[in-house]
Amino acid sequence: MTQSNLIDFDTKTQSFHLHNDDISYVLGIEAGGVLAHLYYGQRIKQYHGHLKSPRLDRGFSGNLPKSSDRTYSLDAILREYSYEGDGDFRTPALVVRQADGSRSAFFKYQDYTISDGKPTLAGLPATYVVDEHEAQTLTVNLVDEVSQLTLAMRYTIYRQRPVITRSVQIINNGEQAVHLEKIASMMIDLPVGEKDVISLLGGHANERNINREPITFGTKTFQSRRGTTSHHMNNFIAIADTQTNEFKGEVVGLSFVYSGNHKEEVSKDPYGTYRIAVGINDDQFDWEVAAKDSFQAPEVIMTYSNTGLNGMSQALHNLLQQRMVRSKYKNSVRPIVVNNWEATFMDFDEARLQPIVDEAKDMGIEMFVLDDGWFGHRDDDNTSLGDWQVLAKKFPQGLQHFANYIHERDLQFGIWFEPEMISIDSDLYKNHPEYMLKVPNRTPSPSRNQFVLDIGRPEVRENIHSQMKAIFDNTDIDYVKWDMNRNLTDIYATDLPASRQGEVMHRYVLGLYQLLEELTTEYPDILWEGCSGGGGRIDAGFMYYMPQSWTSDNTDAVARMKIQYGTSLAYPISSFTSHVSEAPNQQTGRYTSLQTRGAVAMSSVFGYELDLTQMTDDEKQAVKEQVAQYKQMRQLVQYGQYSRLIDPNEGNRCAWMFVSDDKNEALVFSFNILSQAQPENKMLKLVDLDADKVYEDVATGDEFGGDELMHAGIYEPAVFSDFNAMIYHYKAK
Ligand code: GLA
């Protein structure tokens, strides 16, 4: 069946219109062959050519070369991309150091192509299509005549998603090498209006706090310079109208598909125009593009919603789940794990772990994950990273013996690795000190007393790859937790000349992606989980290789409410994991009930992280019940439509809910944080239900209309204990 076009070029207005049922994005070729931004938002039928930025003689904003039109300035129009040295004094998206040392460039429209589907980006993660009618891609080529550089700007629009992806590529058709000092993956200028920027900031054990602030005059930068996505600033931002809330209003989410240094710049100029740019951080970046060579920048996902932040998150959740994750587990319910980290740390051997496995079996838990401390001679975190051989003292009969013990009890076996790291106290360092990231003649900086391997180099990757392969080929392993417990310093690669040391951090990420690609394709049956000291590398790019990630080293139920609420802004529920740990909590010292810990952890991919053998009989029984309950609800939690209802940052409550595709089932999680004497009455209004259906509260048998639950709401019971959790389960009759 022929499908309608999603992208049109109108010769009269010289504009490209990307559209589907929900959204329109219009860009045009303006005087001088400049690519201008014209419109982005709710679907319009046709662009008639009138929405150009007003032409005015703006003092001190220069004009096109050889032009006497003082009303047309690259400094004042809305643009799709800007270049250092072209007369636009706002933040540039691209800075090219030309062979003559200048930083001037003028990229002029040359031609375009429109094709079905979506091309892959070599060596980089990106969203994909499964059917070429699902999306169309526009490539607009712009050329800098002097250097013969082509700038290929790529836009893909999905047919049934409010999503456009963007990326850019530089192709050097000239005779001399150039250096890219900055290359944003996307830039957009938006017209007047009052807007907020929402970012996800935090720190170790406190990731992805939602931070919302007005965009005011000047430039605000969100970034990571740590070599990874970072706990401190996730590479997702949203630009929202000031009135937009969870349920209504316009918002655009910008998700950078990359796992290294990133920068999101948001500015407002004196004429009220907003400029947004997202890409690899130009700090510590300088990439040589040789003659006849090219550079591909990573992708940015743009998600438009006029149904508030929940609408944006839902579109993004579905896209990432269905068109970023490639793992065979992308639509499978994930196993309930018990992980031994907070139970034993590194103080274990097989005999100490076996009883935990036995308890797990008895409780219905489905996987045992062996965390840090099983390799080299590792009893603490000062040694052995890089030596991925089993520590015989802890597993005298070998790792396969323990794998058998677990499998004989019908559990799966998972194992922890930290492949990108090296300890000075390791055989790998003794044999290959040159594998470590280190600046010659300088003493490298430790962090957690460990150092980073230069994973950008093929021989380093091959070494780690073959060590991991030896474990996978000799042990029945069902799951791997891929950890990374420090950030990058001492940036220097021994295999690159001085002029190219600015490439090291991006080469690290490309090398990492190559290693991940190889291992995840060679071992597709392994369920891979990402981790970086908790959630330091949760990003859309990592999801291309690993369908789930450890959300945070903070397992405290109350702290997790905020962390999980914030994480859900940009990442699907099936992509982040949550474990019940002991009380008082090891990170915060807070005591919360097993029921509340369970409810918070059951709100994503569920597991336990405590010594099951130390629990009382009552607690063991409660765990059995939680496990059984989660098995009933996990399809809906992991793959239903998720909505945030009450933001824990705003007060004493937190709530979210899940609805099945057919709207026949809903689960609502509601938390009352601190107890109050004579509390205010509390109501909860649900969303996304079928107004015409009648729902039964499974626990009480009470009946409600879908419209009642959504518009009238329910009263929540008054509770007189701290950190209380309620789970409501509704089924349509
Ligand atoms: C990181 C992880 C933890 C645990 C430890 C082991 O902090 O986030 O879950 O695996 O490393 O060292």
XYZ file of C-alpha atoms and ligand atoms in Angstrom:
745
model
C 0.000 0.000 0.000
C 1.369 3.420 -0.883
C 1.645 5.714 2.071
C 1.304 9.480 2.070
C 4.398 11.640 2.175
C 5.620 12.846 5.507
C 7.944 15.440 4.007
C 7.098 17.936 1.244
C 9.199 20.529 -0.488
C 7.222 23.565 -1.644
C 9.046 25.261 -4.526
C 6.991 28.436 -4.205
C 7.892 29.100 -0.581
C 11.184 27.159 -0.827
C 10.285 25.348 2.341
C 10.344 21.801 3.668
C 7.337 20.683 5.677
C 7.781 17.597 7.856
C 4.408 16.475 9.135
C 2.297 13.644 10.471
C -1.147 13.681 12.088
C 0.151 15.383 15.212
C 3.094 17.601 14.416
C 4.554 19.955 11.815
C 8.129 21.135 11.437
C 8.905 23.704 8.751
C 12.274 24.958 7.581
C 13.042 27.098 4.576
C 15.789 28.214 2.259
C 16.230 31.937 2.710
C 18.281 34.579 0.916
C 21.928 33.600 0.640
C 21.072 29.894 0.737
C 20.618 30.054 4.501
C 18.488 27.427 6.227
C 15.898 29.184 8.375
C 13.626 27.768 11.023
C 9.966 28.576 10.365
C 7.682 26.515 12.597
C 7.633 23.591 15.024
C 4.528 22.468 16.875
C 1.035 21.124 16.467
C 0.138 19.983 12.925
C -0.698 22.712 10.425
C -2.084 21.690 7.047
C 0.173 23.847 4.939
C 2.815 26.507 5.358
C 1.864 29.479 3.171
C 5.100 31.384 3.448
C 4.203 34.189 5.808
C 5.781 33.086 9.050
C 9.240 34.536 8.514
C 11.066 36.301 11.302
C 10.238 40.008 10.929
C 12.774 41.846 8.773
C 14.175 44.881 10.595
C 17.377 46.835 10.419
C 18.870 45.612 13.674
C 21.797 47.843 14.563
C 25.134 46.038 14.862
C 23.671 42.919 13.309
C 25.528 42.681 10.019
C 24.204 41.549 6.683
C 24.987 38.997 4.027
C 28.247 39.385 2.104
C 27.779 41.588 -0.968
C 24.239 42.504 0.114
C 22.851 45.968 0.692
C 19.685 44.668 2.420
C 20.107 45.960 5.961
C 16.945 44.241 7.161
C 18.254 40.715 6.649
C 20.772 39.529 9.175
C 21.862 36.045 10.189
C 22.128 37.508 13.677
C 18.384 38.191 13.826
C 16.490 35.508 11.871
C 15.404 32.118 13.215
C 17.894 29.520 12.008
C 18.254 25.769 11.844
C 22.002 25.752 12.451
C 24.697 28.412 12.815
C 28.444 28.549 12.262
C 31.191 30.533 13.911
C 32.271 33.377 11.684
C 29.098 33.825 9.631
C 27.976 37.074 11.257
C 25.548 35.491 13.749
C 26.775 36.568 17.178
C 24.562 34.120 19.051
C 25.896 30.772 20.240
C 27.201 28.854 17.210
C 26.300 25.228 16.619
C 29.439 24.570 14.607
C 32.977 25.860 14.944
C 35.410 24.808 12.224
C 39.089 25.651 12.477
C 39.992 25.881 8.830
C 43.366 24.848 7.417
C 44.448 28.530 7.403
C 43.682 28.827 11.129
C 40.561 30.967 10.651
C 37.223 30.055 12.158
C 35.060 31.325 9.344
C 32.557 29.295 7.412
C 29.443 29.993 5.407
C 27.341 26.963 4.611
C 25.023 27.608 1.700
C 22.125 25.431 0.606
C 23.097 23.023 -2.167
C 20.488 20.283 -2.528
C 18.274 17.879 -0.647
C 17.031 14.288 -0.705
C 13.931 12.745 0.805
C 13.921 9.010 1.385
C 11.735 6.435 3.079
C 12.924 4.973 6.348
C 15.819 6.082 8.464
C 19.538 5.503 7.835
C 21.714 4.090 10.624
C 24.569 6.169 12.001
C 27.820 4.220 11.631
C 29.308 3.366 15.014
C 26.655 5.279 16.932
C 23.420 4.303 18.637
C 20.254 5.719 17.069
C 16.535 5.124 16.876
C 15.544 2.809 14.043
C 12.569 1.741 11.942
C 11.359 -1.805 11.371
C 9.453 -0.888 8.228
C 10.633 1.794 5.836
C 7.163 3.356 5.598
C 7.296 4.092 9.281
C 9.361 7.235 8.771
C 10.872 9.509 6.146
C 14.214 11.229 6.196
C 15.161 14.598 4.781
C 18.812 15.350 4.155
C 19.654 18.951 3.365
C 23.178 19.496 2.098
C 24.876 22.821 2.696
C 28.333 23.621 1.372
C 31.099 25.956 2.479
C 32.512 26.868 -0.918
C 35.952 27.923 0.264
C 36.827 24.766 2.195
C 34.549 22.418 0.232
C 33.020 21.071 3.393
C 29.525 19.666 3.107
C 27.229 19.886 6.078
C 24.555 17.215 5.765
C 21.624 17.991 8.068
C 19.368 14.974 8.660
C 15.790 15.052 9.857
C 13.666 11.947 10.298
C 9.974 12.172 11.070
C 8.022 9.134 12.277
C 4.559 8.566 10.861
C 2.827 7.627 14.067
C 4.876 9.306 16.726
C 5.232 12.998 17.630
C 8.941 12.535 17.071
C 11.597 14.060 14.842
C 15.222 12.997 15.087
C 18.088 15.164 13.959
C 21.791 14.722 13.339
C 24.503 16.343 11.249
C 27.498 15.100 9.336
C 30.524 16.989 8.018
C 32.036 15.633 4.812
C 35.379 17.069 3.817
C 35.526 17.214 0.022
C 38.386 19.709 0.156
C 42.102 19.139 -0.129
C 43.087 19.969 3.419
C 42.254 18.737 6.890
C 40.047 20.880 9.108
C 39.376 20.710 12.824
C 35.919 20.656 14.324
C 36.085 22.579 17.577
C 32.358 22.261 18.124
C 29.631 20.327 16.355
C 26.185 20.375 17.922
C 23.868 17.630 16.716
C 20.936 19.977 16.498
C 20.115 23.608 16.925
C 16.829 25.402 16.705
C 15.716 29.008 17.128
C 12.240 29.402 18.566
C 10.192 32.585 18.386
C 8.881 34.718 21.257
C 6.894 33.393 24.234
C 7.497 32.650 27.884
C 9.359 29.391 28.258
C 10.886 27.226 30.944
C 13.714 24.758 30.645
C 13.509 21.484 32.550
C 16.707 19.585 33.273
C 17.643 16.502 35.277
C 20.419 17.273 37.710
C 21.819 15.651 40.814
C 24.829 13.761 42.041
C 25.898 10.248 42.992
C 23.017 8.548 44.852
C 20.792 11.529 44.019
C 20.268 11.335 40.279
C 17.808 13.073 37.952
C 16.087 15.598 40.155
C 13.642 17.587 38.078
C 14.836 21.182 37.857
C 12.563 23.730 36.174
C 13.462 27.369 35.598
C 12.419 30.212 33.309
C 14.614 30.863 30.288
C 15.762 34.410 30.708
C 18.143 36.668 28.818
C 21.625 35.185 28.327
C 22.841 31.650 27.884
C 22.354 28.800 30.308
C 24.463 25.683 29.851
C 23.709 22.177 31.059
C 26.587 19.805 30.562
C 28.816 16.932 31.496
C 32.612 17.199 31.210
C 33.124 13.879 33.008
C 33.457 11.574 30.008
C 30.077 10.011 30.800
C 26.488 11.155 30.789
C 26.916 11.744 34.546
C 24.869 11.640 37.716
C 25.180 15.389 37.878
C 23.429 16.426 34.679
C 21.543 14.055 32.432
C 21.635 14.694 28.681
C 17.917 15.366 28.442
C 16.208 18.747 28.592
C 12.678 19.888 27.891
C 11.518 23.297 26.718
C 8.033 23.983 28.069
C 5.594 26.848 27.973
C 5.447 28.377 31.423
C 1.836 27.156 31.887
C 2.632 23.561 30.910
C 2.196 20.985 33.656
C 2.098 17.177 33.785
C -1.293 17.032 32.087
C -1.592 19.951 29.704
C 0.360 22.437 27.643
C 3.115 22.436 25.050
C 6.558 20.989 25.622
C 9.437 19.709 23.503
C 11.747 17.047 24.932
C 15.315 16.888 23.611
C 17.060 13.637 24.261
C 20.707 13.274 23.227
C 21.564 9.762 22.056
C 25.079 9.703 23.443
C 26.927 8.430 26.522
C 29.818 10.873 26.892
C 30.440 14.586 27.382
C 27.402 16.588 26.386
C 26.220 20.172 26.330
C 22.739 21.618 26.149
C 22.688 25.362 25.601
C 19.571 27.420 26.061
C 19.581 31.139 25.343
C 17.278 34.052 24.883
C 18.348 37.117 22.930
C 17.190 40.733 23.310
C 14.640 40.255 20.506
C 12.921 37.496 22.469
C 14.222 34.638 20.332
C 15.272 31.386 21.962
C 18.213 29.351 20.721
C 18.586 25.738 21.800
C 21.607 23.628 20.868
C 22.407 20.058 21.906
C 25.504 18.027 21.157
C 28.866 16.674 22.213
C 30.441 19.090 24.679
C 32.898 21.283 22.759
C 34.966 21.586 25.908
C 37.899 19.134 25.537
C 36.770 18.408 21.967
C 38.766 19.026 18.791
C 38.331 16.562 15.940
C 40.442 16.462 12.823
C 38.542 15.703 9.651
C 41.112 14.759 7.020
C 40.553 15.530 3.336
C 37.967 13.089 1.911
C 36.983 11.992 5.398
C 33.819 12.740 7.359
C 32.506 13.135 10.901
C 29.099 11.985 12.044
C 27.587 13.695 15.083
C 25.224 11.649 17.294
C 21.455 11.895 17.142
C 19.012 14.070 19.072
C 15.414 12.933 19.584
C 12.847 15.749 19.599
C 9.476 14.872 21.109
C 6.605 17.340 20.886
C 3.597 17.208 23.195
C 0.601 19.474 23.670
C -0.712 17.224 26.416
C 1.816 18.236 29.017
C 4.891 16.512 30.361
C 3.166 13.136 30.643
C 2.361 13.255 26.919
C 6.015 13.966 26.142
C 7.272 11.203 28.437
C 4.804 8.642 27.071
C 5.877 9.305 23.475
C 9.513 9.056 24.490
C 8.970 5.913 26.563
C 7.315 4.169 23.658
C 9.932 5.276 21.156
C 12.890 4.235 23.309
C 11.306 0.937 24.251
C 10.274 0.022 20.715
C 12.788 1.786 18.468
C 15.965 2.166 20.516
C 16.214 -1.054 22.492
C 17.292 -3.947 20.257
C 17.696 -6.620 22.926
C 15.623 -9.780 22.594
C 14.209 -8.845 26.000
C 12.770 -5.571 24.767
C 9.191 -6.763 25.172
C 9.725 -9.479 27.786
C 8.895 -9.105 31.420
C 12.163 -8.829 33.301
C 13.161 -11.333 35.998
C 12.963 -10.510 39.707
C 16.532 -10.522 40.996
C 18.320 -10.713 44.293
C 21.688 -8.974 44.177
C 24.291 -9.649 46.876
C 25.929 -6.172 46.920
C 24.180 -4.554 49.883
C 23.898 -8.005 51.518
C 27.561 -9.003 51.647
C 29.601 -6.383 49.771
C 32.829 -8.236 48.875
C 32.849 -10.375 51.968
C 31.525 -13.630 50.539
C 32.362 -17.011 49.123
C 30.204 -19.645 47.486
C 29.248 -21.198 50.838
C 28.060 -17.802 52.134
C 25.993 -17.135 48.988
C 24.315 -20.536 48.611
C 21.830 -19.965 51.471
C 20.786 -16.669 49.866
C 20.112 -18.564 46.648
C 18.082 -21.140 48.611
C 15.994 -18.420 50.266
C 15.518 -16.691 46.907
C 14.264 -19.944 45.414
C 11.835 -20.389 48.278
C 10.512 -16.858 47.836
C 9.918 -17.169 44.100
C 12.779 -14.829 43.120
C 14.031 -15.631 39.617
C 17.667 -14.583 39.390
C 20.721 -14.354 41.609
C 23.171 -11.580 40.714
C 26.746 -11.959 41.879
C 28.051 -8.427 42.311
C 31.556 -6.988 42.745
C 34.347 -9.063 44.351
C 34.388 -12.411 42.488
C 37.553 -11.895 40.390
C 41.322 -11.275 40.601
C 42.152 -11.107 44.301
C 39.470 -8.558 45.078
C 38.403 -8.263 48.697
C 38.110 -4.494 48.614
C 37.887 -1.833 45.946
C 41.634 -1.170 45.772
C 42.557 -4.076 43.540
C 42.034 -6.348 40.564
C 39.984 -4.321 38.073
C 41.142 -5.591 34.701
C 41.732 -9.164 35.918
C 38.516 -10.909 34.969
C 39.448 -14.350 36.265
C 37.555 -16.097 39.010
C 38.922 -15.715 42.544
C 39.461 -19.349 43.542
C 39.431 -18.531 47.260
C 35.773 -17.537 46.940
C 34.782 -20.151 44.352
C 37.022 -23.153 45.081
C 35.082 -25.328 42.652
C 34.965 -22.705 39.953
C 32.281 -20.271 38.873
C 30.405 -22.858 36.803
C 29.884 -24.872 39.987
C 28.038 -21.907 41.500
C 26.177 -21.314 38.219
C 25.036 -24.940 38.378
C 23.953 -24.549 41.984
C 21.767 -21.608 40.945
C 20.422 -23.177 37.757
C 19.587 -26.450 39.553
C 17.238 -24.363 41.670
C 15.635 -22.924 38.550
C 17.050 -19.485 39.108
C 19.040 -17.543 36.536
C 22.604 -16.430 37.148
C 23.764 -12.857 36.717
C 27.235 -11.399 37.192
C 28.889 -7.978 37.646
C 31.727 -6.542 35.525
C 33.436 -3.184 35.404
C 35.131 -3.610 32.025
C 36.400 -0.072 31.414
C 38.566 0.104 34.542
C 42.014 -0.844 35.787
C 43.522 -1.100 39.282
C 47.241 -0.445 39.749
C 47.216 -3.627 41.817
C 46.327 -5.908 38.906
C 48.046 -8.236 36.468
C 46.644 -6.156 33.639
C 48.505 -3.088 34.932
C 51.698 -5.119 35.501
C 51.601 -6.345 31.917
C 50.096 -3.308 30.198
C 50.535 -0.076 32.137
C 50.175 1.711 28.805
C 46.491 0.680 28.575
C 45.574 3.234 31.221
C 44.426 6.774 30.394
C 47.361 8.852 31.590
C 49.223 11.994 30.530
C 52.962 11.362 30.047
C 55.121 12.652 32.921
C 52.104 13.403 35.082
C 50.700 11.434 37.978
C 47.159 10.304 37.203
C 44.303 11.052 39.608
C 42.669 8.085 41.328
C 38.970 7.927 42.037
C 37.699 5.064 44.207
C 41.388 4.149 43.940
C 40.930 3.039 40.337
C 41.841 4.278 36.877
C 40.301 4.226 33.420
C 41.349 2.085 30.468
C 41.792 3.819 27.136
C 38.920 1.900 25.622
C 39.235 4.031 22.475
C 42.227 1.873 21.497
C 41.569 -1.424 19.688
C 44.159 -3.496 21.587
C 42.691 -2.438 24.940
C 39.189 -3.389 23.819
C 40.439 -6.710 22.460
C 42.079 -7.596 25.757
C 38.924 -6.911 27.786
C 36.736 -8.537 25.158
C 38.708 -11.786 25.234
C 38.752 -11.905 29.046
C 34.976 -11.458 29.204
C 34.470 -13.970 26.420
C 36.448 -16.562 28.395
C 34.021 -16.137 31.299
C 30.916 -16.238 29.067
C 32.138 -19.276 27.123
C 32.907 -21.255 30.261
C 30.041 -20.292 32.536
C 26.288 -20.327 32.051
C 25.517 -16.663 32.511
C 22.080 -15.169 31.954
C 22.622 -11.525 32.887
C 25.475 -9.026 33.106
C 25.631 -5.799 35.109
C 28.074 -3.510 33.251
C 29.347 -1.008 35.818
C 31.582 2.096 35.585
C 32.587 3.608 38.887
C 34.496 6.779 38.163
C 34.705 9.631 35.677
C 37.456 10.313 33.165
C 40.549 12.371 33.980
C 44.099 12.290 32.592
C 42.845 12.573 29.053
C 45.594 11.495 26.689
C 45.982 8.753 24.102
C 49.459 7.436 23.380
C 48.463 6.494 19.834
C 47.452 10.040 18.800
C 49.684 13.039 17.940
C 49.559 16.224 20.038
C 47.285 17.925 17.499
C 44.619 15.243 17.953
C 44.435 14.840 21.722
C 41.091 16.657 21.592
C 39.621 13.490 20.089
C 40.282 11.231 23.077
C 36.993 11.615 24.949
C 34.811 11.010 21.905
C 37.052 8.137 20.780
C 36.504 6.632 24.227
C 32.733 6.654 23.669
C 33.076 5.271 20.128
C 35.361 2.516 21.436
C 32.911 1.722 24.211
C 30.052 1.517 21.691
C 32.114 -0.839 19.542
C 32.851 -3.130 22.469
C 29.201 -3.072 23.552
C 28.072 -3.796 19.997
C 30.413 -6.788 19.726
C 29.578 -8.337 23.077
C 25.835 -7.766 22.952
C 25.669 -9.244 19.449
C 27.875 -12.213 20.317
C 25.866 -12.912 23.475
C 22.300 -11.914 22.582
C 20.784 -14.267 25.169
C 22.358 -12.351 28.033
C 20.141 -9.724 29.626
C 22.503 -6.726 29.842
C 22.069 -4.076 32.531
C 23.983 -0.797 32.503
C 25.252 0.880 35.658
C 27.634 3.643 36.600
C 27.811 3.958 40.364
C 24.038 3.663 40.160
C 22.546 5.875 37.455
C 25.543 7.812 36.152
C 25.130 6.579 32.603
C 21.412 6.356 32.039
C 20.914 7.792 28.579
C 19.139 6.976 25.339
C 22.402 5.837 23.689
C 23.167 3.175 26.283
C 19.665 1.735 25.777
C 20.659 0.741 22.232
C 22.939 -1.872 23.793
C 21.379 -2.516 27.187
C 17.639 -2.527 27.759
C 17.860 -1.686 31.455
C 20.062 0.182 33.935
C 20.555 0.331 37.679
C 18.796 3.571 38.616
C 20.773 4.714 41.643
C 23.023 3.486 44.432
C 20.479 5.126 46.694
C 17.940 2.409 47.530
C 16.080 4.398 50.197
C 12.374 4.293 49.351
C 11.738 7.993 50.004
C 14.792 9.198 48.107
C 13.891 6.804 45.293
C 10.456 8.409 44.873
C 12.135 11.572 43.573
C 14.808 9.710 41.629
C 12.287 7.441 39.889
C 9.848 10.307 39.304
C 12.614 12.323 37.624
C 13.985 9.364 35.675
C 10.537 8.675 34.237
C 10.516 12.109 32.618
C 12.861 10.817 29.930
C 13.200 7.030 30.310
C 10.700 4.165 30.117
C 9.845 2.221 33.249
C 11.169 -1.048 31.780
C 14.590 0.604 31.456
C 15.384 1.233 35.117
C 15.669 -1.161 38.019
C 14.762 -0.812 41.662
C 15.536 -3.062 44.618
C 14.210 -3.486 48.131
C 17.137 -3.115 50.518
C 17.458 -3.334 54.282
C 16.105 -0.840 56.833
C 17.484 1.408 58.162
C 18.719 2.243 54.698
C 22.491 2.086 54.189
C 22.629 5.401 52.316
C 20.236 7.581 54.320
C 19.813 5.819 57.662
C 16.039 6.085 57.234
C 13.685 3.363 58.370
C 10.816 2.590 56.021
C 8.493 -0.394 56.152
C 9.029 -3.424 53.943
C 5.681 -2.661 52.361
C 6.721 0.871 51.349
C 10.131 -0.303 50.126
C 8.295 -2.933 48.097
C 5.795 -0.482 46.604
C 8.520 1.925 45.455
C 10.668 -0.857 44.008
C 7.661 -2.547 42.382
C 7.058 0.676 40.472
C 9.853 -0.267 38.044
C 11.945 -3.387 37.258
C 11.922 -5.128 40.616
C 14.363 -6.980 42.828
C 15.990 -7.318 46.241
C 19.371 -6.247 47.516
C 19.672 -7.538 51.082
C 20.589 -10.669 52.953
C 17.447 -12.771 52.629
C 18.771 -15.218 55.221
C 18.721 -12.523 57.913
C 15.011 -11.794 57.590
C 12.428 -12.867 60.167
C 9.839 -15.469 59.196
C 7.211 -12.740 58.902
C 9.439 -10.723 56.619
C 10.175 -13.778 54.500
C 6.478 -14.374 54.141
C 5.967 -10.727 53.173
C 8.694 -11.015 50.514
C 6.990 -14.136 49.116
C 3.775 -12.144 48.839
C 5.516 -9.171 47.213
C 7.194 -11.428 44.687
C 3.877 -13.080 43.829
C 2.178 -9.687 43.624
C 4.850 -8.258 41.336
C 4.604 -11.270 39.021
C 0.923 -10.433 38.619
C 1.506 -6.769 37.947
C 4.848 -6.585 36.126
C 3.529 -6.731 32.557
C 1.460 -3.644 33.305
C 4.220 -1.856 35.231
C 6.932 -2.517 32.683
C 4.904 -2.082 29.497
C 1.689 -0.239 30.383
C 1.159 3.478 29.873
C 2.753 5.312 32.778
C 1.618 8.704 34.086
C 3.016 10.852 36.851
C 0.223 12.142 39.103
C 1.782 13.922 42.107
C 5.327 15.275 42.165
C 7.189 14.400 45.418
C 9.241 17.575 44.991
C 6.167 19.676 45.554
C 4.980 18.464 48.920
C 4.304 15.550 51.156
C 2.876 13.174 48.569
C 3.892 11.260 45.483
C 1.764 9.254 43.042
C 2.002 7.595 39.655
C -0.076 5.090 37.752
C -0.038 2.509 34.970
C -2.859 1.751 32.519
C -3.051 -1.209 30.122
C -3.339 -0.535 26.361
C -6.952 -1.706 26.324
C -7.660 0.458 29.409
C -9.094 -2.548 31.207
C -6.619 -2.490 34.058
C -4.922 0.207 36.104
C -2.441 0.237 38.961
C -2.042 3.327 41.088
C 0.820 3.868 43.540
C 0.333 6.619 46.076
C 2.732 7.608 48.848
C 2.129 9.818 51.867
C 5.569 10.855 53.020
C 5.265 12.336 56.531
C 2.414 11.696 58.905
C 0.419 14.701 60.145
C -1.978 15.215 63.017
C -5.394 16.255 61.712
C -4.216 15.968 58.091
C -5.883 17.686 55.169
C -8.239 15.443 53.234
C -6.404 13.959 50.314
C -7.898 13.331 46.889
C -6.439 11.485 43.977
C -7.664 11.917 40.405
C -6.672 9.269 37.901
C -5.919 9.685 34.189
C -5.981 7.744 30.903
C -8.944 5.502 31.871
C -11.946 4.790 29.656
C -14.629 7.232 30.797
C -17.356 4.806 29.720
C -16.082 1.755 31.567
C -16.909 0.677 35.084
C -13.888 -0.296 37.165
C -13.724 -2.452 40.259
C -11.205 -1.852 43.031
C -9.791 -5.381 43.254
C -9.082 -5.152 46.992
C -12.453 -3.761 48.144
C -14.845 -4.730 45.358
C -16.023 -1.071 45.159
C -17.134 0.052 41.725
C -16.348 3.348 40.007
C -16.987 4.806 36.585
C -13.831 5.627 34.634
C -15.169 9.180 34.413
C -15.652 9.262 38.203
C -12.087 8.123 38.866
C -10.714 10.718 36.456
C -12.926 13.726 37.164
C -14.270 13.265 40.688
C -11.361 11.196 42.025
C -11.140 9.199 45.228
C -10.437 10.180 48.813
C -7.321 8.538 50.130
C -7.444 7.118 53.661
C -5.893 9.193 56.428
C -2.789 7.386 57.725
C -0.907 8.023 60.897
C 2.556 6.671 60.132
C 5.451 8.077 58.132
C 6.340 6.868 54.641
C 3.078 5.169 53.879
C 2.360 3.461 50.545
C -0.946 2.495 48.926
C -1.370 0.392 45.800
C -4.818 0.540 44.140
C -5.635 -2.023 41.502
C -8.621 -1.434 39.207
C -10.101 -3.803 36.672
C -12.786 -2.953 34.138
C -15.923 -5.053 34.577
C 28.518 0.504 41.978
C 27.141 -0.058 41.699
C 26.695 -0.889 42.868
C 27.676 -2.013 43.093
C 29.059 -1.439 43.319
C 30.115 -2.528 43.357
O 28.489 1.441 42.997
O 26.238 0.962 41.418
O 25.404 -1.409 42.627
O 27.667 -2.861 41.971
O 29.430 -0.539 42.281
O 31.376 -2.031 43.516
